Backbone as JSON, one array per atom type, in Angstrom:
{
  "sequence": "MPGITREEVAHLARLSRLELQAEELDHFAEQLDVIIGAVARVSEVAGQDVPPTSHPLPLTNVMRADEVRPSLTPEQALSGAPASEEQRFRVPQILGED",
  "N": [[-34.59, 206.09, 38.09], [-32.05, 204.75, 36.39], [-29.02, 206.37, 34.96], [-28.15, 206.83, 31.35], [-25.96, 204.75, 29.69], [-22.4, 204.95, 28.49], [-21.89, 202.74, 27.05], [-24.55, 202.22, 26.1], [-24.75, 204.51, 24.61], [-22.84, 204.04, 22.82], [-23.93, 202.03, 21.44], [-26.02, 202.92, 20.17], [-25.06, 204.53, 18.55], [-23.52, 202.45, 16.75], [-26.03, 201.41, 15.64], [-26.72, 203.46, 14.18], [-25.05, 203.88, 12.67], [-22.7, 205.66, 13.24], [-19.58, 207.13, 13.76], [-18.08, 207.46, 16.78], [-16.03, 209.23, 18.96], [-14.0, 208.55, 22.2], [-14.51, 210.63, 23.84], [-16.65, 211.87, 23.09], [-18.95, 209.88, 23.41], [-18.97, 209.97, 26.23], [-20.07, 212.99, 26.67], [-22.36, 212.74, 25.01], [-23.88, 210.71, 26.34], [-24.33, 212.18, 28.7], [-25.85, 214.27, 27.56], [-28.04, 212.85, 26.53], [-29.17, 211.85, 28.74], [-30.13, 214.11, 30.03], [-31.94, 214.63, 28.4], [-33.72, 212.33, 28.48], [-34.64, 212.52, 31.17], [-36.13, 215.2, 30.99], [-38.27, 214.28, 29.3], [-39.37, 212.37, 31.07], [-39.97, 213.96, 33.28], [-42.22, 215.44, 32.12], [-43.92, 213.21, 31.6], [-44.45, 212.8, 33.98], [-46.0, 214.83, 34.9], [-48.41, 215.0, 33.31], [-51.56, 214.01, 33.5], [-54.1, 211.41, 33.92], [-56.4, 212.62, 32.76], [-55.32, 214.15, 30.74], [-55.15, 214.1, 27.33], [-52.69, 212.22, 25.14], [-50.77, 213.73, 22.9], [-49.63, 215.17, 19.81], [-48.95, 217.55, 18.9], [-49.69, 220.86, 19.78], [-52.12, 222.11, 18.68], [-54.84, 221.38, 17.04], [-54.28, 219.41, 14.12], [-55.43, 218.91, 10.4], [-54.93, 217.1, 7.5], [-55.12, 218.43, 4.2], [-56.53, 217.15, 1.63], [-56.53, 216.5, -1.96], [-58.26, 215.38, -4.66], [-56.47, 213.02, -6.97], [-55.48, 213.87, -10.2], [-54.77, 213.52, -13.7], [-52.32, 215.53, -15.19], [-50.74, 217.54, -17.58], [-47.42, 216.9, -18.14], [-43.83, 216.65, -17.63], [-42.18, 214.46, -19.9], [-40.43, 211.23, -19.21], [-37.95, 211.3, -20.81], [-37.48, 214.32, -21.14], [-37.47, 214.8, -18.42], [-35.25, 213.58, -17.74], [-33.36, 214.93, -19.35], [-31.43, 216.37, -18.49], [-29.85, 215.35, -16.85], [-26.81, 213.92, -15.35], [-26.44, 211.38, -15.77], [-28.34, 208.48, -16.5], [-30.48, 205.83, -16.1], [-32.41, 203.07, -17.66], [-34.88, 204.78, -17.57], [-34.46, 206.01, -15.22], [-32.9, 208.33, -12.89], [-29.44, 208.07, -12.43], [-27.37, 207.41, -9.65], [-24.43, 207.86, -7.82], [-23.5, 204.81, -5.73], [-23.95, 204.45, -2.46], [-24.14, 203.26, 0.03], [-22.82, 200.79, -0.24], [-24.41, 198.56, -0.78], [-26.35, 196.01, -2.57]],
  "CA": [[-34.08, 205.79, 37.03], [-30.6, 204.89, 36.28], [-28.74, 207.31, 33.64], [-27.9, 206.02, 30.12], [-24.37, 204.61, 29.93], [-21.75, 205.25, 27.42], [-22.05, 201.61, 26.11], [-25.82, 202.25, 25.41], [-24.58, 205.38, 23.47], [-21.74, 203.31, 21.74], [-24.71, 200.79, 20.72], [-26.88, 203.37, 19.52], [-24.13, 204.91, 17.42], [-23.34, 201.59, 15.84], [-27.12, 201.3, 15.01], [-26.86, 204.76, 13.55], [-23.73, 204.06, 11.5], [-21.97, 206.77, 13.72], [-18.18, 206.71, 14.69], [-17.97, 208.52, 17.74], [-14.99, 209.18, 19.95], [-14.38, 208.23, 23.66], [-15.0, 211.84, 24.88], [-18.1, 212.15, 22.53], [-19.78, 208.86, 24.25], [-19.48, 210.62, 27.47], [-20.86, 214.0, 26.21], [-23.8, 212.36, 24.18], [-24.39, 210.19, 27.58], [-24.86, 213.33, 29.63], [-26.94, 215.09, 26.99], [-29.16, 211.96, 26.46], [-29.62, 211.63, 30.27], [-30.97, 215.33, 30.49], [-33.33, 214.71, 27.46], [-34.76, 211.45, 29.18], [-34.99, 213.39, 32.48], [-37.19, 215.98, 30.8], [-39.28, 213.73, 29.21], [-39.81, 211.54, 32.43], [-41.01, 215.04, 34.0], [-43.41, 215.73, 31.38], [-44.79, 212.25, 31.84], [-45.17, 212.85, 35.53], [-47.2, 216.03, 34.93], [-49.6, 214.56, 32.44], [-52.37, 213.15, 34.21], [-55.28, 210.73, 33.37], [-57.22, 213.55, 32.0], [-54.81, 214.91, 29.66], [-54.87, 213.19, 26.45], [-51.52, 212.46, 24.7], [-50.94, 214.78, 21.59], [-48.35, 215.18, 19.01], [-48.95, 219.09, 18.54], [-50.8, 221.43, 20.69], [-53.34, 222.56, 18.07], [-55.45, 220.15, 16.34], [-54.08, 219.25, 12.62], [-56.18, 218.1, 9.54], [-54.53, 217.36, 6.1], [-56.21, 218.7, 3.07], [-56.2, 216.14, 0.48], [-57.38, 216.67, -3.11], [-58.28, 214.12, -5.57], [-55.68, 212.76, -8.07], [-55.64, 214.04, -11.52], [-53.39, 213.48, -14.47], [-52.17, 217.02, -15.71], [-49.86, 217.63, -18.46], [-46.07, 217.18, -17.03], [-42.71, 216.01, -18.46], [-42.04, 212.96, -20.4], [-39.17, 210.63, -19.06], [-36.73, 211.92, -21.45], [-37.51, 215.68, -20.87], [-36.85, 215.07, -16.95], [-33.78, 212.92, -17.6], [-32.48, 215.22, -20.34], [-30.21, 217.4, -17.88], [-29.24, 214.32, -15.67], [-25.31, 213.65, -15.86], [-26.36, 209.81, -15.93], [-29.51, 207.92, -16.27], [-30.42, 204.3, -16.59], [-33.72, 202.51, -17.47], [-35.84, 205.9, -17.35], [-34.09, 206.78, -13.84], [-31.53, 209.1, -12.59], [-28.56, 207.29, -12.03], [-26.6, 208.13, -8.81], [-23.23, 206.8, -7.16], [-23.84, 204.14, -4.8], [-23.23, 205.04, -1.22], [-24.38, 202.33, 1.44], [-22.45, 199.56, -0.54], [-25.24, 197.29, -1.09], [-26.63, 195.78, -4.0]],
  "C": [[-32.56, 205.94, 36.53], [-30.26, 205.72, 34.92], [-28.41, 206.34, 32.48], [-26.15, 205.95, 30.17], [-23.66, 204.74, 28.44], [-21.89, 204.09, 26.73], [-23.48, 201.6, 25.43], [-25.58, 203.36, 24.36], [-23.94, 204.58, 22.25], [-22.8, 202.48, 20.7], [-25.6, 201.51, 19.85], [-26.19, 204.06, 18.35], [-23.82, 203.76, 16.53], [-24.64, 201.43, 15.12], [-27.29, 202.41, 13.86], [-25.74, 204.94, 12.41], [-22.78, 205.17, 11.96], [-20.63, 206.42, 14.09], [-18.03, 207.84, 15.47], [-16.63, 208.37, 18.9], [-15.09, 208.98, 21.28], [-15.1, 209.37, 24.13], [-16.29, 212.17, 24.28], [-19.36, 211.02, 23.2], [-19.99, 209.65, 25.4], [-20.46, 211.8, 27.28], [-22.22, 213.66, 26.01], [-24.59, 211.56, 25.52], [-25.02, 211.34, 28.46], [-26.03, 213.88, 29.1], [-28.25, 214.03, 26.85], [-29.94, 211.9, 27.85], [-30.58, 212.78, 30.8], [-32.37, 215.22, 29.77], [-34.25, 213.64, 28.14], [-35.25, 211.99, 30.31], [-36.09, 214.25, 32.33], [-38.35, 215.34, 30.3], [-39.95, 212.94, 30.24], [-40.68, 212.71, 33.13], [-42.04, 215.51, 33.46], [-44.42, 214.64, 31.6], [-45.3, 212.05, 33.19], [-46.51, 213.81, 35.59], [-48.37, 215.66, 34.26], [-50.47, 213.83, 33.23], [-53.33, 212.22, 33.36], [-56.16, 211.61, 32.38], [-56.58, 214.26, 30.87], [-54.53, 213.81, 28.42], [-53.7, 213.32, 25.66], [-51.82, 212.98, 23.03], [-49.52, 214.94, 20.79], [-47.95, 216.54, 18.63], [-50.16, 219.8, 19.3], [-51.87, 222.18, 20.04], [-53.55, 221.19, 17.1], [-54.92, 220.19, 14.44], [-54.92, 218.49, 11.63], [-55.37, 218.34, 8.08], [-55.66, 217.61, 5.2], [-55.54, 218.07, 1.98], [-57.04, 216.51, -0.66], [-57.19, 215.26, -3.83], [-57.1, 214.12, -6.67], [-56.17, 212.94, -9.43], [-54.54, 214.04, -12.52], [-53.49, 215.12, -15.09], [-50.76, 216.82, -16.6], [-48.54, 217.67, -17.65], [-44.96, 216.48, -18.19], [-42.82, 214.79, -19.0], [-40.69, 212.54, -19.54], [-37.92, 211.2, -19.45], [-36.65, 213.42, -21.26], [-36.94, 215.8, -19.42], [-35.51, 214.65, -16.89], [-32.79, 213.87, -18.42], [-31.24, 216.28, -19.65], [-29.41, 216.73, -16.95], [-27.73, 214.22, -16.21], [-25.47, 212.06, -16.45], [-27.97, 209.37, -15.9], [-29.32, 206.31, -16.83], [-31.9, 203.79, -16.54], [-34.83, 203.6, -17.11], [-35.79, 206.42, -15.79], [-32.9, 207.43, -13.87], [-30.52, 207.86, -12.14], [-27.36, 208.03, -11.17], [-25.61, 207.17, -8.15], [-24.0, 206.08, -6.12], [-22.94, 204.28, -3.61], [-23.34, 204.06, -0.02], [-23.48, 201.07, 0.88], [-23.1, 198.35, -0.42], [-25.7, 197.1, -2.2], [-27.99, 196.09, -4.37]]
}
């Protein structure tokens, strides 16, 4: 399997909105290559009789029924906020989107 290229790392960085220097592209390409190699080795070891899992132990979520309980009113929740608008916390825009 060919290694990950610095162009692919640059593409991933653009998608992630990360600005990387040239030396970082080379460094991350090497690191990602090691990670991809490790995943490939695990895939080779796992045979048909080994089911795919996301955790070594079985997990189950414990859910409870929703029930209405006394809570803060919107005015109480927003009383300590520096700014609010339409019963919501108002925060500075960070992504430059509308």
